Coordinates of C-alpha atoms in Angstrom, one line a residue:
M7 CA -59.7 33.6 -37.9
R8 CA -62.3 36.3 -37.6
D9 CA -62.9 37.8 -34.3
T10 CA -66.5 36.6 -33.8
R11 CA -68.6 35.8 -30.8
E12 CA -68.1 32.1 -31.4
S13 CA -64.3 32.3 -31.5
R14 CA -64.2 34.3 -28.3
L15 CA -66.4 31.7 -26.6
L16 CA -64.1 28.9 -27.9
L17 CA -61.0 30.7 -26.5
V18 CA -62.6 31.1 -23.1
L19 CA -63.6 27.4 -23.1
L20 CA -60.0 26.3 -24.0
I21 CA -58.6 28.5 -21.2
A22 CA -61.1 27.0 -18.7
I23 CA -60.1 23.5 -19.8
A24 CA -56.4 24.3 -19.4
F25 CA -56.9 25.6 -15.9
A26 CA -58.9 22.5 -15.0
L27 CA -56.2 20.2 -16.2
I28 CA -53.5 22.1 -14.4
T29 CA -55.6 21.9 -11.2
V30 CA -56.1 18.2 -11.5
D31 CA -52.4 17.7 -12.3
I32 CA -51.3 19.6 -9.2
R33 CA -53.8 17.9 -6.9
K34 CA -53.1 14.3 -8.1
G35 CA -49.3 14.7 -7.9
E36 CA -47.5 11.5 -9.2
Q37 CA -51.0 9.9 -9.8
S38 CA -51.8 12.7 -12.3
P39 CA -53.4 11.5 -15.5
M40 CA -51.2 14.0 -17.3
D41 CA -48.0 12.2 -16.2
S42 CA -48.2 9.7 -19.1
A43 CA -48.6 12.5 -21.6
R44 CA -45.7 14.3 -20.0
R45 CA -43.5 11.3 -20.5
V46 CA -44.5 11.0 -24.1
A47 CA -43.7 14.7 -24.7
A48 CA -40.3 14.2 -23.0
S49 CA -39.5 11.3 -25.2
A50 CA -40.5 13.3 -28.3
F51 CA -38.8 16.6 -27.5
G52 CA -35.8 15.4 -25.4
P53 CA -33.4 14.9 -28.3
V54 CA -34.3 18.3 -29.7
E55 CA -33.6 19.9 -26.3
N56 CA -30.2 18.1 -26.1
G57 CA -29.3 19.4 -29.5
V58 CA -30.3 23.0 -28.7
S59 CA -28.3 22.7 -25.4
A60 CA -25.2 21.4 -27.2
A61 CA -25.4 24.4 -29.5
V62 CA -26.1 26.9 -26.8
D63 CA -23.6 25.6 -24.1
P64 CA -20.4 26.8 -25.9
V65 CA -21.9 30.3 -26.1
G66 CA -22.8 30.1 -22.4
N67 CA -19.4 28.8 -21.5
S68 CA -17.8 31.6 -23.4
I69 CA -19.9 34.1 -21.6
A70 CA -19.0 32.5 -18.3
A71 CA -15.3 32.6 -19.3
V72 CA -15.6 36.3 -20.2
R73 CA -17.3 36.9 -16.9
D74 CA -14.7 34.9 -14.9
S75 CA -11.7 36.3 -16.9
G76 CA -11.9 39.4 -14.8
V77 CA -11.4 37.4 -11.7
R78 CA -8.5 35.5 -13.2
H79 CA -7.0 38.7 -14.5
D80 CA -7.1 40.2 -11.0
R81 CA -5.6 37.0 -9.6
I82 CA -2.8 37.0 -12.2
S83 CA -2.2 40.7 -11.5
R84 CA -1.9 40.0 -7.8
L85 CA 0.5 37.1 -8.5
E86 CA 2.6 39.3 -10.8
A87 CA 2.7 42.0 -8.2
E88 CA 3.7 39.5 -5.5
N89 CA 6.4 38.1 -7.8
A90 CA 7.8 41.6 -8.5
R91 CA 7.8 42.4 -4.8
L92 CA 9.7 39.1 -4.0
K93 CA 12.2 39.9 -6.7
Q94 CA 12.7 43.3 -5.3
E95 CA 13.2 42.0 -1.8
L96 CA 15.6 39.4 -3.2
G97 CA 17.6 42.1 -5.0
S98 CA 17.5 44.2 -1.9
D99 CA 18.8 41.3 0.2
D100 CA 21.6 40.7 -2.4
R101 CA 22.4 44.4 -2.2
H102 CA 22.5 44.3 1.6
R103 CA 24.8 41.2 1.5
A104 CA 27.1 43.0 -1.0
R105 CA 27.3 46.1 1.2
S106 CA 27.8 44.0 4.3
K107 CA 30.8 42.4 2.6
E108 CA 32.1 45.8 1.5
L109 CA 31.8 47.2 5.0
D110 CA 33.6 44.1 6.4
R111 CA 36.5 44.6 4.0
L112 CA 36.7 48.3 5.0
L113 CA 36.8 47.4 8.7
K114 CA 39.6 44.8 8.1
T115 CA 41.6 47.4 6.2
A116 CA 41.1 50.0 8.9
G117 CA 42.0 47.5 11.6
A118 CA 45.2 46.3 9.9
G119 CA 46.4 49.9 9.5
G120 CA 45.2 51.1 12.9
Y121 CA 43.1 53.8 11.3
G122 CA 40.1 55.4 13.2
I123 CA 37.5 55.9 10.5
K124 CA 34.1 57.5 10.0
G125 CA 32.0 55.4 7.7
A126 CA 30.2 57.2 4.8
Q127 CA 28.3 56.4 1.7
V128 CA 28.9 57.9 -1.8
I129 CA 25.7 59.8 -2.7
G130 CA 27.0 61.7 -5.8
I131 CA 29.7 61.6 -8.4
G132 CA 30.8 64.1 -10.9
A133 CA 32.7 67.3 -11.5
A134 CA 32.7 69.6 -8.5
Q135 CA 34.6 72.8 -7.8
G136 CA 36.8 72.5 -10.8
F137 CA 37.7 68.8 -10.2
S138 CA 36.9 66.2 -12.8
W139 CA 37.0 63.1 -10.6
T140 CA 35.2 63.8 -7.4
V141 CA 32.4 62.2 -5.3
T142 CA 30.1 63.5 -2.6
I143 CA 29.7 61.5 0.6
D144 CA 27.0 61.7 3.3
A145 CA 29.2 62.8 6.1
G146 CA 30.4 66.3 7.0
R147 CA 31.4 68.8 9.6
S148 CA 28.8 67.4 12.1
D149 CA 30.6 64.0 11.8
G150 CA 34.0 65.4 12.7
L151 CA 35.3 65.7 9.1
V152 CA 37.7 68.5 8.1
R153 CA 39.6 69.3 5.0
D154 CA 42.6 67.1 3.9
M155 CA 41.5 63.9 5.5
T156 CA 42.4 60.5 3.9
V157 CA 39.5 58.5 2.4
I158 CA 39.8 54.8 2.0
N159 CA 37.7 51.7 1.3
G160 CA 38.3 48.0 1.7
D161 CA 40.6 48.0 -1.3
G162 CA 42.8 50.9 -0.5
L163 CA 43.2 54.6 -1.2
V164 CA 40.1 56.4 -2.5
G165 CA 41.3 60.0 -2.2
R166 CA 41.2 63.0 0.1
V167 CA 38.6 65.4 1.5
T168 CA 38.7 68.8 -0.3
T169 CA 35.5 70.5 0.8
V170 CA 33.4 70.0 3.9
G171 CA 29.8 71.0 4.5
P172 CA 27.5 70.5 7.5
S173 CA 26.4 67.0 6.5
T174 CA 28.3 66.3 3.3
A175 CA 31.8 66.4 1.9
T176 CA 33.6 66.4 -1.5
V177 CA 36.3 63.8 -2.1
L178 CA 39.0 64.3 -4.8
L179 CA 39.6 60.8 -6.1
A180 CA 43.1 59.4 -6.4
N181 CA 42.8 58.9 -10.2
D182 CA 42.2 62.6 -10.8
P183 CA 45.1 64.3 -12.8
D184 CA 45.4 67.0 -10.1
F185 CA 45.8 64.3 -7.4
S186 CA 49.3 63.6 -6.0
V187 CA 50.4 61.5 -3.1
G188 CA 53.8 60.3 -1.7
T189 CA 54.3 56.6 -2.1
R190 CA 56.6 53.8 -0.9
M191 CA 57.3 50.5 -2.7
E192 CA 56.6 47.3 -0.9
K193 CA 59.8 45.5 0.4
S194 CA 62.3 47.8 -1.3
S195 CA 60.8 51.0 0.3
E196 CA 61.7 53.1 -2.7
L197 CA 59.9 56.4 -2.5
G198 CA 58.0 58.3 -5.2
F199 CA 55.0 60.4 -6.1
A200 CA 51.8 59.0 -7.6
T201 CA 49.5 61.1 -9.8
G202 CA 46.2 60.3 -11.3
R203 CA 45.7 59.7 -15.0
G204 CA 41.9 59.2 -15.1
G205 CA 40.0 56.0 -15.3
D206 CA 41.8 53.1 -13.7
Q207 CA 45.4 54.3 -14.2
M208 CA 48.0 56.2 -12.1
S209 CA 51.6 57.1 -12.7
V210 CA 54.3 56.9 -10.1
Q211 CA 57.6 58.8 -10.4
L212 CA 60.2 57.0 -8.4
L213 CA 62.9 59.2 -6.9
N214 CA 65.6 56.7 -7.6
G215 CA 66.1 56.3 -11.3
K216 CA 68.1 53.0 -10.8
S217 CA 65.6 51.4 -8.4
E218 CA 64.8 47.8 -9.1
V219 CA 61.1 47.6 -9.8
K220 CA 59.1 45.0 -11.8
K221 CA 55.5 44.4 -12.9
G222 CA 53.3 43.3 -10.0
D223 CA 55.2 45.2 -7.3
R224 CA 52.8 46.9 -4.9
I225 CA 52.7 50.5 -3.6
V226 CA 51.4 52.1 -0.4
T227 CA 51.1 55.7 0.8
F228 CA 54.2 57.1 2.4
G229 CA 52.3 59.5 4.7
S230 CA 52.2 63.2 5.1
R231 CA 53.4 65.5 7.9
D232 CA 50.9 65.4 10.8
N233 CA 49.1 62.7 8.7
K234 CA 47.4 65.3 6.5
P235 CA 46.3 64.8 3.9
F236 CA 47.6 61.2 3.9
V237 CA 48.1 58.6 6.6
P238 CA 50.9 56.0 5.9
G239 CA 50.5 52.4 4.8
V240 CA 47.3 52.7 2.7
P241 CA 47.4 50.4 -0.4
V242 CA 47.6 52.4 -3.6
G243 CA 48.0 49.9 -6.5
E244 CA 50.4 47.6 -8.3
V245 CA 52.9 48.2 -11.1
T246 CA 51.7 47.3 -14.5
K247 CA 54.5 48.8 -16.7
V248 CA 58.0 50.1 -16.1
D249 CA 59.4 52.9 -18.2
R250 CA 62.9 51.6 -19.2
T251 CA 63.7 54.8 -21.1
G252 CA 63.7 57.1 -18.0
G253 CA 66.7 59.1 -17.0
D254 CA 69.2 58.4 -14.2
L255 CA 67.5 60.7 -11.7
T256 CA 63.9 59.3 -11.7
R257 CA 62.0 56.3 -13.1
S258 CA 58.3 56.3 -14.2
V259 CA 56.0 53.3 -13.7
S260 CA 52.4 52.8 -14.5
V261 CA 50.2 51.6 -11.7
R262 CA 46.8 50.1 -11.6
P263 CA 44.9 51.3 -8.5
F264 CA 43.4 48.8 -6.2
V265 CA 40.2 50.8 -5.9
G266 CA 37.5 50.7 -8.6
F267 CA 36.6 54.3 -8.8
S268 CA 33.6 53.8 -11.0
K269 CA 31.8 51.6 -8.4
L270 CA 32.4 53.4 -5.1
D271 CA 29.8 53.0 -2.4
I272 CA 30.9 52.5 1.2
V273 CA 34.0 54.5 2.2
G274 CA 35.8 55.4 5.4
V275 CA 37.3 58.8 6.3
V276 CA 40.3 58.5 8.5
V277 CA 39.5 60.7 11.5
K278 CA 42.2 59.2 13.7
P279 CA 45.7 58.4 12.3
P280 CA 47.6 55.2 13.3
R281 CA 50.0 55.3 16.3
E282 CA 52.8 54.0 14.1
D283 CA 53.4 53.4 10.4
P284 CA 51.8 50.0 9.5
R285 CA 54.2 49.8 6.5
D286 CA 53.1 46.9 4.3
E287 CA 50.7 45.2 6.8
V288 CA 47.5 46.6 5.2
L289 CA 48.3 45.1 1.7
D290 CA 47.1 41.6 2.7
A291 CA 44.4 42.6 5.2
N292 CA 41.6 41.1 3.1
K293 CA 43.5 38.0 1.8
P294 CA 42.1 34.8 3.2
A295 CA 44.4 33.2 5.8
K296 CA 46.5 30.3 4.6
P297 CA 45.2 27.0 5.9
K298 CA 47.5 25.5 8.5
P299 CA 48.5 21.9 7.7
A300 CA 47.0 19.4 10.2
P301 CA 49.6 17.4 12.1
T302 CA 49.9 13.8 10.9
V303 CA 50.2 11.2 13.6
T304 CA 51.7 7.9 12.8
V305 CA 51.2 4.9 15.1
T306 CA 53.7 2.1 15.0
K307 CA 52.7 -1.2 16.6
T308 CA 55.4 -2.7 18.8
P309 CA 55.3 -6.5 19.4
S310 CA 54.8 -7.6 22.9
P311 CA 57.6 -9.6 24.7
S312 CA 55.3 -12.7 24.9
A313 CA 54.8 -12.7 21.2
S314 CA 58.6 -12.5 20.6
A315 CA 59.2 -15.4 23.0
S316 CA 56.6 -17.6 21.3
R317 CA 58.2 -17.0 17.8
S318 CA 61.6 -18.0 19.2

């Protein structure tokens, strides 16, 4: 269409008519003459709008999902963090329970032997000062520790203190090849010397080559003069093998230590020796008490005199 004066007048006229119809529609409300035309248009274009909506909605939903995914991701992250925290707390609780049991075993062992102990925790393990099997504990001179004190845990002999610092100390473990301690056999009281062989093995040289010893026999410390470096009665281990080819003077036996040296945690340094040798009493300190049989009461009914007379 050419841009002429007539076309411009026609455009102005159509705009004026449109405004007039809008004004009438607004003022009349539900009685508007345009209402019927609106219904016709809705009937005609409604299916088209539904089709367009069906095509557009998935896209809109996807956009909403992308928008909401950040919120869900944050929620999932919070839940995962909470789950990790709960697992950590649960693991910590398990660890506390395990250490509580370990401490309880240590106290029972110390109580059975009459040992006054200073509790400590292993904070380091490895070679120190030329020794291959040593640990560092978090107790030292300020805690009353001195060189050549016996170190135990709930299972038995751990080792002896070799170096003492202000707040830490080095312990030579009983399985070190340079370690040596006097021992005594349970029941038979045969004496010997135990030395470490590394790992979970020790060797005991019995002074009596003809001593009767068998697999499963248990050994405790004999004790040192003035209780240093070893107090008496501390469980050492049990015999796993007897050397039958030994000479008449001595006899060698292999011993499995009671202590697991690769998993040390809570230990006790004996700062006060027992008043008397506990001998074999510490060996069964952590064994559960045998249940006492409950007394059985049997009730026998005795017939009354009247009942006996009636039967006769």
